[in-house]
Amino acid sequence: MKKSSSIVLTSVLALAIAACNDKEDQWITGDENGQVRDTATSSGHYRYYGGFWYPIYGGRINPGRYNGASAHDIVNPGFRSSTVRTGGFGRSGSFGS
């Protein structure tokens, strides 16, 4: 009995660790076909990727973490990029800015 409970515990732990690895939350350069479109506005620096503008941090963007914005959004002086955090093990998804 003791051996089987440790196997179950190890399996559950391995699945929990695997669930925390969010492949969508990765920083990329965002260059499509070797072309990069960047812009600077009063609210920050943005890169065009996949039809939306994303904030640039250290020369990279993270479409899995940040909501894409339209050109109309980023030119508004009060605009702030909003983050999207999706789930993970033991918590529900949340939205923050």
GROMACS .gro file of C-alpha atoms in nm:
model
   97
    1MET     CA    1   0.000   0.000   0.000
    2LYS     CA    2   0.272   0.247   0.086
    3LYS     CA    3   0.443   0.201  -0.250
    4SER     CA    4   0.125   0.263  -0.452
    5SER     CA    5   0.038   0.580  -0.259
    6SER     CA    6   0.385   0.723  -0.329
    7ILE     CA    7   0.341   0.643  -0.700
    8VAL     CA    8   0.007   0.824  -0.703
    9LEU     CA    9   0.156   1.122  -0.518
   10THR     CA   10   0.447   1.141  -0.761
   11SER     CA   11   0.210   1.124  -1.058
   12VAL     CA   12  -0.010   1.401  -0.919
   13LEU     CA   13   0.294   1.619  -0.850
   14ALA     CA   14   0.428   1.564  -1.203
   15LEU     CA   15   0.091   1.659  -1.355
   16ALA     CA   16   0.072   1.971  -1.137
   17ILE     CA   17   0.415   2.086  -1.252
   18ALA     CA   18   0.327   2.018  -1.615
   19ALA     CA   19   0.006   2.223  -1.581
   20CYS     CA   20   0.204   2.526  -1.459
   21ASN     CA   21   0.419   2.539  -1.771
   22ASP     CA   22   0.224   2.783  -1.987
   23LYS     CA   23   0.357   2.762  -2.342
   24GLU     CA   24   0.147   3.063  -2.442
   25ASP     CA   25   0.339   3.284  -2.198
   26GLN     CA   26   0.665   3.315  -2.389
   27TRP     CA   27   0.853   3.623  -2.504
   28ILE     CA   28   0.915   3.637  -2.879
   29THR     CA   29   1.070   3.885  -3.119
   30GLY     CA   30   0.746   3.906  -3.318
   31ASP     CA   31   0.905   3.928  -3.659
   32GLU     CA   32   0.689   3.779  -3.930
   33ASN     CA   33   0.889   3.684  -4.240
   34GLY     CA   34   1.184   3.888  -4.114
   35GLN     CA   35   0.979   4.207  -4.103
   36VAL     CA   36   0.925   4.406  -3.785
   37ARG     CA   37   0.682   4.698  -3.756
   38ASP     CA   38   0.740   4.909  -3.448
   39THR     CA   39   0.590   5.238  -3.339
   40ALA     CA   40   0.631   5.478  -3.051
   41THR     CA   41   0.340   5.668  -2.901
   42SER     CA   42   0.294   5.879  -2.591
   43SER     CA   43   0.193   5.563  -2.404
   44GLY     CA   44   0.497   5.352  -2.503
   45HIS     CA   45   0.663   5.143  -2.773
   46TYR     CA   46   0.461   4.883  -2.962
   47ARG     CA   47   0.523   4.609  -3.219
   48TYR     CA   48   0.269   4.489  -3.474
   49TYR     CA   49   0.216   4.114  -3.466
   50GLY     CA   50  -0.075   3.896  -3.578
   51GLY     CA   51  -0.303   4.191  -3.652
   52PHE     CA   52  -0.255   4.370  -3.318
   53TRP     CA   53  -0.006   4.601  -3.146
   54TYR     CA   54   0.178   4.464  -2.840
   55PRO     CA   55   0.401   4.649  -2.592
   56ILE     CA   56   0.776   4.594  -2.642
   57TYR     CA   57   0.992   4.505  -2.343
   58GLY     CA   58   1.361   4.441  -2.402
   59GLY     CA   59   1.308   4.410  -2.777
   60ARG     CA   60   1.048   4.135  -2.735
   61ILE     CA   61   0.672   4.099  -2.709
   62ASN     CA   62   0.449   3.850  -2.529
   63PRO     CA   63   0.114   3.790  -2.705
   64GLY     CA   64   0.027   3.524  -2.446
   65ARG     CA   65   0.048   3.772  -2.159
   66TYR     CA   66  -0.069   4.102  -2.311
   67ASN     CA   67  -0.390   4.186  -2.493
   68GLY     CA   68  -0.329   4.307  -2.844
   69ALA     CA   69  -0.444   4.663  -2.910
   70SER     CA   70  -0.569   4.836  -3.221
   71ALA     CA   71  -0.394   5.137  -3.373
   72HIS     CA   72  -0.683   5.351  -3.251
   73ASP     CA   73  -0.624   5.232  -2.893
   74ILE     CA   74  -0.251   5.297  -2.876
   75VAL     CA   75  -0.271   5.657  -3.002
   76ASN     CA   76  -0.503   5.757  -2.715
   77PRO     CA   77  -0.293   5.938  -2.450
   78GLY     CA   78  -0.448   5.753  -2.155
   79PHE     CA   79  -0.409   5.404  -2.303
   80ARG     CA   80  -0.237   5.136  -2.094
   81SER     CA   81  -0.159   4.783  -2.209
   82SER     CA   82  -0.356   4.523  -2.020
   83THR     CA   83  -0.230   4.183  -1.919
   84VAL     CA   84  -0.419   3.860  -1.956
   85ARG     CA   85  -0.341   3.585  -1.710
   86THR     CA   86  -0.501   3.257  -1.793
   87GLY     CA   87  -0.553   2.996  -1.528
   88GLY     CA   88  -0.276   2.775  -1.410
   89PHE     CA   89  -0.291   2.500  -1.155
   90GLY     CA   90  -0.520   2.577  -0.864
   91ARG     CA   91  -0.650   2.915  -0.972
   92SER     CA   92  -0.905   3.052  -1.210
   93GLY     CA   93  -0.828   3.289  -1.493
   94SER     CA   94  -0.809   3.658  -1.412
   95PHE     CA   95  -0.782   3.982  -1.599
   96GLY     CA   96  -0.563   4.268  -1.484
   97SER     CA   97  -0.409   4.586  -1.609
   0.00000   0.00000   0.00000
